[in-house]
mmCIF file of C-alpha atoms and ligand atoms in Angstrom:
data_model
loop_
_atom_site.group_PDB
_atom_site.id
_atom_site.type_symbol
_atom_site.label_atom_id
_atom_site.label_comp_id
_atom_site.label_asym_id
_atom_site.label_seq_id
_atom_site.Cartn_x
_atom_site.Cartn_y
_atom_site.Cartn_z
ATOM 1 C CA MET A 1 13.573 26.163 20.214
ATOM 2 C CA THR A 2 11.384 26.086 17.178
ATOM 3 C CA PHE A 3 7.816 25.032 17.810
ATOM 4 C CA MET A 4 7.124 21.874 16.022
ATOM 5 C CA GLY A 5 3.316 21.719 16.401
ATOM 6 C CA ILE A 6 1.403 19.511 18.635
ATOM 7 C CA TYR A 7 2.540 16.251 16.770
ATOM 8 C CA GLY A 8 6.095 17.182 17.376
ATOM 9 C CA GLU A 9 8.821 14.913 15.972
ATOM 10 C CA TYR A 10 6.149 12.210 15.446
ATOM 11 C CA GLY A 11 4.227 14.273 12.819
ATOM 12 C CA SER A 12 6.445 13.244 10.105
ATOM 13 C CA TYR A 13 5.474 9.617 10.470
ATOM 14 C CA LEU A 14 1.707 10.050 10.466
ATOM 15 C CA SER A 15 1.218 10.112 6.771
ATOM 16 C CA ARG A 16 3.462 7.116 6.236
ATOM 17 C CA ILE A 17 1.471 5.041 8.918
ATOM 18 C CA LYS A 18 -1.808 6.100 7.209
ATOM 19 C CA ASP A 19 -0.420 4.894 3.837
ATOM 20 C CA ASP A 20 0.848 1.659 5.399
ATOM 21 C CA VAL A 21 -2.717 0.963 6.913
ATOM 22 C CA MET A 22 -4.462 1.840 3.570
ATOM 23 C CA ASN A 23 -2.090 -0.549 1.863
ATOM 24 C CA LYS A 24 -2.881 -3.378 4.331
ATOM 25 C CA LEU A 25 -6.610 -2.757 3.693
ATOM 26 C CA SER A 26 -6.165 -3.043 -0.057
ATOM 27 C CA VAL A 27 -4.268 -6.272 0.424
ATOM 28 C CA LEU A 28 -7.183 -7.562 2.446
ATOM 29 C CA ASN A 29 -9.410 -6.485 -0.465
ATOM 30 C CA GLN A 30 -7.180 -8.207 -3.077
ATOM 31 C CA ARG A 31 -7.256 -11.405 -1.067
ATOM 32 C CA GLU A 32 -11.046 -11.410 -1.144
ATOM 33 C CA LEU A 33 -11.014 -10.858 -4.917
ATOM 34 C CA ASP A 34 -8.409 -13.607 -5.392
ATOM 35 C CA ASN A 35 -10.867 -15.823 -3.369
ATOM 36 C CA ASN A 36 -13.685 -14.963 -5.817
ATOM 37 C CA GLN A 37 -15.490 -12.844 -3.248
ATOM 38 C CA THR A 38 -16.960 -9.487 -4.025
ATOM 39 C CA LYS A 39 -14.752 -6.474 -3.306
ATOM 40 C CA LEU A 40 -14.620 -5.266 0.248
ATOM 41 C CA TYR A 41 -15.056 -1.753 -0.300
ATOM 42 C CA GLU A 42 -15.753 0.893 -2.946
ATOM 43 C CA HIS A 43 -13.063 3.326 -1.963
ATOM 44 C CA LEU A 44 -10.838 4.460 0.862
ATOM 45 C CA ILE A 45 -10.090 7.914 2.136
ATOM 46 C CA GLY A 46 -7.352 8.799 4.539
ATOM 47 C CA ARG A 47 -6.580 11.951 6.345
ATOM 48 C CA ILE A 48 -4.284 13.384 9.071
ATOM 49 C CA LYS A 49 -6.151 15.586 11.492
ATOM 50 C CA ALA A 50 -5.004 19.193 10.993
ATOM 51 C CA GLU A 51 -2.835 20.468 13.902
ATOM 52 C CA ASP A 52 -5.232 23.276 14.781
ATOM 53 C CA SER A 53 -8.142 20.854 14.910
ATOM 54 C CA MET A 54 -6.090 18.631 17.174
ATOM 55 C CA VAL A 55 -5.177 21.544 19.509
ATOM 56 C CA GLU A 56 -8.858 22.389 19.627
ATOM 57 C CA LYS A 57 -9.844 18.876 20.389
ATOM 58 C CA CYS A 58 -7.215 18.515 23.288
ATOM 59 C CA SER A 59 -8.276 21.781 24.800
ATOM 60 C CA ARG A 60 -11.965 20.816 24.509
ATOM 61 C CA LYS A 61 -11.312 17.499 26.210
ATOM 62 C CA GLY A 62 -9.221 18.977 28.869
ATOM 63 C CA TYR A 63 -5.874 17.242 27.718
ATOM 64 C CA GLU A 64 -2.604 19.029 28.167
ATOM 65 C CA LEU A 65 -1.283 20.279 24.837
ATOM 66 C CA SER A 66 1.377 17.621 24.083
ATOM 67 C CA SER A 67 2.170 15.059 21.487
ATOM 68 C CA ARG A 68 1.207 12.307 23.987
ATOM 69 C CA SER A 69 -2.319 13.759 24.299
ATOM 70 C CA ALA A 70 -2.636 14.134 20.521
ATOM 71 C CA LEU A 71 -1.379 10.629 19.645
ATOM 72 C CA TYR A 72 -2.366 8.557 22.655
ATOM 73 C CA GLU A 73 -5.285 10.263 24.301
ATOM 74 C CA CYS A 74 -7.167 11.340 21.218
ATOM 75 C CA LYS A 75 -6.402 8.391 18.960
ATOM 76 C CA ASP A 76 -7.787 9.786 15.787
ATOM 77 C CA ALA A 77 -4.815 11.849 14.462
ATOM 78 C CA ILE A 78 -4.836 9.255 11.659
ATOM 79 C CA GLY A 79 -8.137 8.566 10.104
ATOM 80 C CA ILE A 80 -9.265 6.203 7.395
ATOM 81 C CA ARG A 81 -12.687 5.851 5.931
ATOM 82 C CA VAL A 82 -13.699 2.596 4.366
ATOM 83 C CA VAL A 83 -16.714 3.253 2.090
ATOM 84 C CA CYS A 84 -18.442 -0.006 1.114
ATOM 85 C CA ASN A 85 -21.130 -0.930 -1.444
ATOM 86 C CA PHE A 86 -23.351 -3.008 1.024
ATOM 87 C CA ILE A 87 -23.926 -3.252 4.681
ATOM 88 C CA ASP A 88 -22.510 -6.935 4.624
ATOM 89 C CA ASP A 89 -19.345 -5.702 3.295
ATOM 90 C CA VAL A 90 -18.811 -3.350 6.355
ATOM 91 C CA TYR A 91 -19.250 -6.282 8.728
ATOM 92 C CA ARG A 92 -16.980 -8.490 6.543
ATOM 93 C CA SER A 93 -14.224 -5.849 6.640
ATOM 94 C CA ILE A 94 -14.652 -5.470 10.349
ATOM 95 C CA GLU A 95 -14.175 -9.445 10.798
ATOM 96 C CA LEU A 96 -11.045 -9.383 8.632
ATOM 97 C CA LEU A 97 -9.601 -6.629 10.696
ATOM 98 C CA ARG A 98 -10.354 -8.455 13.878
ATOM 99 C CA ALA A 99 -8.499 -11.459 12.488
ATOM 100 C CA ALA A 100 -5.499 -9.450 11.114
ATOM 101 C CA ASP A 101 -2.241 -9.819 13.029
ATOM 102 C CA TRP A 102 -0.961 -6.272 12.160
ATOM 103 C CA CYS A 103 -3.494 -4.542 14.304
ATOM 104 C CA GLU A 104 -5.547 -4.812 17.395
ATOM 105 C CA ILE A 105 -9.071 -3.266 17.783
ATOM 106 C CA VAL A 106 -9.026 -1.305 21.080
ATOM 107 C CA LYS A 107 -12.417 0.398 20.725
ATOM 108 C CA GLU A 108 -15.461 0.026 18.606
ATOM 109 C CA LYS A 109 -18.760 1.925 18.227
ATOM 110 C CA ASP A 110 -21.547 0.506 16.142
ATOM 111 C CA TYR A 111 -23.684 3.451 14.958
ATOM 112 C CA ILE A 112 -25.153 1.294 12.282
ATOM 113 C CA THR A 113 -27.153 -1.008 14.684
ATOM 114 C CA ARG A 114 -27.762 1.986 16.885
ATOM 115 C CA SER A 115 -27.708 5.019 14.761
ATOM 116 C CA LYS A 116 -27.108 8.386 16.436
ATOM 117 C CA PRO A 117 -30.280 10.302 17.267
ATOM 118 C CA ASN A 118 -29.679 12.596 14.280
ATOM 119 C CA GLY A 119 -29.586 9.669 11.898
ATOM 120 C CA TYR A 120 -25.782 9.296 11.536
ATOM 121 C CA ARG A 121 -24.714 5.728 10.701
ATOM 122 C CA SER A 122 -21.133 4.386 10.583
ATOM 123 C CA TYR A 123 -19.160 1.663 12.264
ATOM 124 C CA HIS A 124 -16.011 3.264 14.115
ATOM 125 C CA LEU A 125 -12.995 1.342 15.157
ATOM 126 C CA ILE A 126 -9.859 2.422 16.839
ATOM 127 C CA LEU A 127 -7.021 0.260 15.752
ATOM 128 C CA LYS A 128 -3.663 0.039 17.463
ATOM 129 C CA VAL A 129 -0.933 -0.692 14.880
ATOM 130 C CA ALA A 130 2.614 -1.727 15.343
ATOM 131 C CA THR A 131 5.067 0.218 13.142
ATOM 132 C CA PRO A 132 8.844 0.452 12.846
ATOM 133 C CA TYR A 133 8.629 4.200 13.625
ATOM 134 C CA PRO A 134 9.493 5.679 16.986
ATOM 135 C CA SER A 135 6.385 6.069 19.091
ATOM 136 C CA VAL A 136 5.463 8.715 21.771
ATOM 137 C CA ASP A 137 5.317 6.173 24.585
ATOM 138 C CA LEU A 138 8.465 4.695 25.532
ATOM 139 C CA ASN A 139 6.669 1.784 27.119
ATOM 140 C CA ASP A 140 4.817 1.023 23.891
ATOM 141 C CA ALA A 141 7.526 0.877 21.276
ATOM 142 C CA GLY A 142 6.324 1.664 17.769
ATOM 143 C CA CYS A 143 2.579 1.815 18.343
ATOM 144 C CA TYR A 144 0.114 4.237 16.858
ATOM 145 C CA PHE A 145 -3.663 4.513 16.883
ATOM 146 C CA VAL A 146 -5.819 4.903 13.805
ATOM 147 C CA GLU A 147 -9.418 5.673 13.610
ATOM 148 C CA VAL A 148 -11.391 3.732 10.985
ATOM 149 C CA GLN A 149 -14.899 4.707 9.971
ATOM 150 C CA LEU A 150 -16.697 2.018 7.890
ATOM 151 C CA ARG A 151 -19.916 2.878 6.256
ATOM 152 C CA THR A 152 -21.954 2.191 2.926
ATOM 153 C CA ILE A 153 -22.040 4.716 0.115
ATOM 154 C CA ALA A 154 -25.565 5.715 1.145
ATOM 155 C CA MET A 155 -24.322 6.320 4.843
ATOM 156 C CA ASP A 156 -21.458 8.203 3.503
ATOM 157 C CA SER A 157 -23.563 10.419 1.172
ATOM 158 C CA TRP A 158 -25.693 11.358 4.087
ATOM 159 C CA ALA A 159 -22.800 12.089 6.526
ATOM 160 C CA SER A 160 -21.006 14.254 3.766
ATOM 161 C CA LEU A 161 -24.104 16.407 3.187
ATOM 162 C CA GLU A 162 -24.971 16.730 6.811
ATOM 163 C CA HIS A 163 -21.445 17.692 7.802
ATOM 164 C CA GLU A 164 -21.337 20.315 4.942
ATOM 165 C CA MET A 165 -24.593 21.836 6.083
ATOM 166 C CA LYS A 166 -23.690 21.687 9.841
ATOM 167 C CA TYR A 167 -20.591 23.645 9.259
ATOM 168 C CA LYS A 168 -21.976 26.256 7.012
ATOM 169 C CA HIS A 169 -25.231 26.774 8.793
ATOM 170 C CA ASN A 170 -26.360 26.366 12.417
ATOM 171 C CA ILE A 171 -28.924 23.654 11.685
ATOM 172 C CA ARG A 172 -29.256 22.608 15.343
ATOM 173 C CA ASN A 173 -31.654 25.437 15.926
ATOM 174 C CA SER A 174 -34.195 24.187 13.425
ATOM 175 C CA LYS A 175 -36.202 21.315 14.613
ATOM 176 C CA GLN A 176 -37.713 20.958 11.145
ATOM 177 C CA ILE A 177 -34.343 20.724 9.407
ATOM 178 C CA VAL A 178 -33.128 18.147 12.087
ATOM 179 C CA LYS A 179 -36.272 16.145 11.544
ATOM 180 C CA GLU A 180 -35.911 16.154 7.674
ATOM 181 C CA LEU A 181 -32.381 15.118 7.931
ATOM 182 C CA LYS A 182 -33.243 12.253 10.054
ATOM 183 C CA ARG A 183 -36.010 11.208 7.720
ATOM 184 C CA CYS A 184 -33.521 11.218 4.825
ATOM 185 C CA ALA A 185 -31.044 9.056 6.867
ATOM 186 C CA ASP A 186 -33.696 6.470 7.672
ATOM 187 C CA GLN A 187 -34.854 6.270 4.066
ATOM 188 C CA LEU A 188 -31.285 5.819 2.915
ATOM 189 C CA ALA A 189 -30.843 3.034 5.584
ATOM 190 C CA SER A 190 -34.033 1.321 4.248
ATOM 191 C CA CYS A 191 -32.507 1.435 0.703
ATOM 192 C CA ASP A 192 -29.271 -0.132 2.099
ATOM 193 C CA VAL A 193 -31.356 -2.985 3.362
ATOM 194 C CA GLN A 194 -33.339 -3.344 0.050
ATOM 195 C CA MET A 195 -30.030 -3.319 -1.863
ATOM 196 C CA GLN A 196 -28.493 -5.961 0.335
ATOM 197 C CA THR A 197 -31.636 -8.172 -0.185
ATOM 198 C CA ILE A 198 -31.481 -7.715 -3.965
ATOM 199 C CA ARG A 199 -27.821 -8.779 -3.970
ATOM 200 C CA GLN A 200 -28.717 -11.803 -1.897
ATOM 201 C CA LEU A 201 -31.465 -12.715 -4.589
ATOM 202 C CA ILE A 202 -28.971 -12.275 -7.371
ATOM 203 C CA HIS A 203 -26.468 -14.605 -5.520
ATOM 204 C CA GLU A 204 -29.144 -17.241 -4.985
ATOM 205 C CA ASN A 205 -30.082 -17.191 -8.768
ATOM 206 C CA ASP A 206 -26.484 -17.494 -9.853
HETATM 207 P P1 GTP B 1 -14.749 13.343 18.657
HETATM 208 O O1 GTP B 1 -13.624 12.715 17.877
HETATM 209 O O2 GTP B 1 -14.323 14.485 19.631
HETATM 210 O O3 GTP B 1 -15.939 13.804 17.800
HETATM 211 O O4 GTP B 1 -15.200 12.303 19.793
HETATM 212 P P2 GTP B 1 -15.521 10.803 19.572
HETATM 213 O O5 GTP B 1 -14.271 10.164 18.993
HETATM 214 O O6 GTP B 1 -16.119 10.242 20.813
HETATM 215 O O7 GTP B 1 -16.723 10.741 18.451
HETATM 216 P P3 GTP B 1 -17.251 9.666 17.475
HETATM 217 O O8 GTP B 1 -16.458 8.305 17.527
HETATM 218 O O9 GTP B 1 -18.746 9.677 17.829
HETATM 219 O O10 GTP B 1 -17.175 10.306 16.149
HETATM 220 C C1 GTP B 1 -15.998 10.621 15.535
HETATM 221 C C2 GTP B 1 -16.096 11.048 14.139
HETATM 222 O O11 GTP B 1 -17.212 10.510 13.498
HETATM 223 C C3 GTP B 1 -16.304 12.522 13.869
HETATM 224 O O12 GTP B 1 -15.052 13.218 13.870
HETATM 225 C C4 GTP B 1 -17.026 12.520 12.638
HETATM 226 O O13 GTP B 1 -15.963 12.385 11.538
HETATM 227 C C5 GTP B 1 -17.854 11.379 12.642
HETATM 228 N N1 GTP B 1 -19.150 11.786 13.118
HETATM 229 C C6 GTP B 1 -19.746 11.463 14.323
HETATM 230 N N2 GTP B 1 -21.002 11.940 14.426
HETATM 231 C C7 GTP B 1 -21.248 12.491 13.342
HETATM 232 C C8 GTP B 1 -22.457 13.130 12.856
HETATM 233 O O14 GTP B 1 -23.476 13.410 13.432
HETATM 234 N N3 GTP B 1 -22.392 13.602 11.525
HETATM 235 C C9 GTP B 1 -21.354 13.550 10.755
HETATM 236 N N4 GTP B 1 -21.315 13.969 9.490
HETATM 237 N N5 GTP B 1 -20.328 12.909 11.171
HETATM 238 C C10 GTP B 1 -20.192 12.394 12.390
HETATM 239 MG MG1 MG B 2 -12.952 10.751 17.362
#
């Protein structure tokens, strides 16, 4: 038997499901534009979690190494990031996803209202989406999970730079660096609020 990797026979569908969900998001955006609303997001990024990262995550969480754990316990094999211009756009996107009939929000974490202690801000959703593809759970035909991270451009810039530095250097050991990063995150958050206020003022003057 050839080893198919942790996603097994389901691996070949992941990319297609990611693309389908990204298309559905772009349809939501187009509908907003057609209704003379501002765009929902600046850009979308999608990724499939690498098999070795998924094996590492399952081991770390104490799950058995199986497709079921990778797709049904971890729930972030498919990841989509929605990068928005303004904070309001993040919440508008979430409400449209809540109302959408093609997905169900099964978990949410609001790291915008309550940022992580290091300053990380983002809104995380786990969506359960129905697809025509076979699913790992026979009792749950054609369902896959997708992790969606929604954040502003400012939050995204911070998270990218922090991620880059965290992986290249051991910043956790430096209290000063951790403190400076937190300060940057809070300054960016304050800019997001100012920008939101400016947009509101512009709308009122229109
Ligand atoms: P893991 O997926 O094992 O991390 O656990 P979880 O699903 O409980 O974590 P959570 O929802 O808090 O975070 C999931 C993802 O958010 C991570 O894989 C990162 O992409 C992102 N994330 C969370 N915290 C941070 C952070 O402090 N800095 C950065 N740059 N990204 C973060
Ligand atoms: Mg996760």
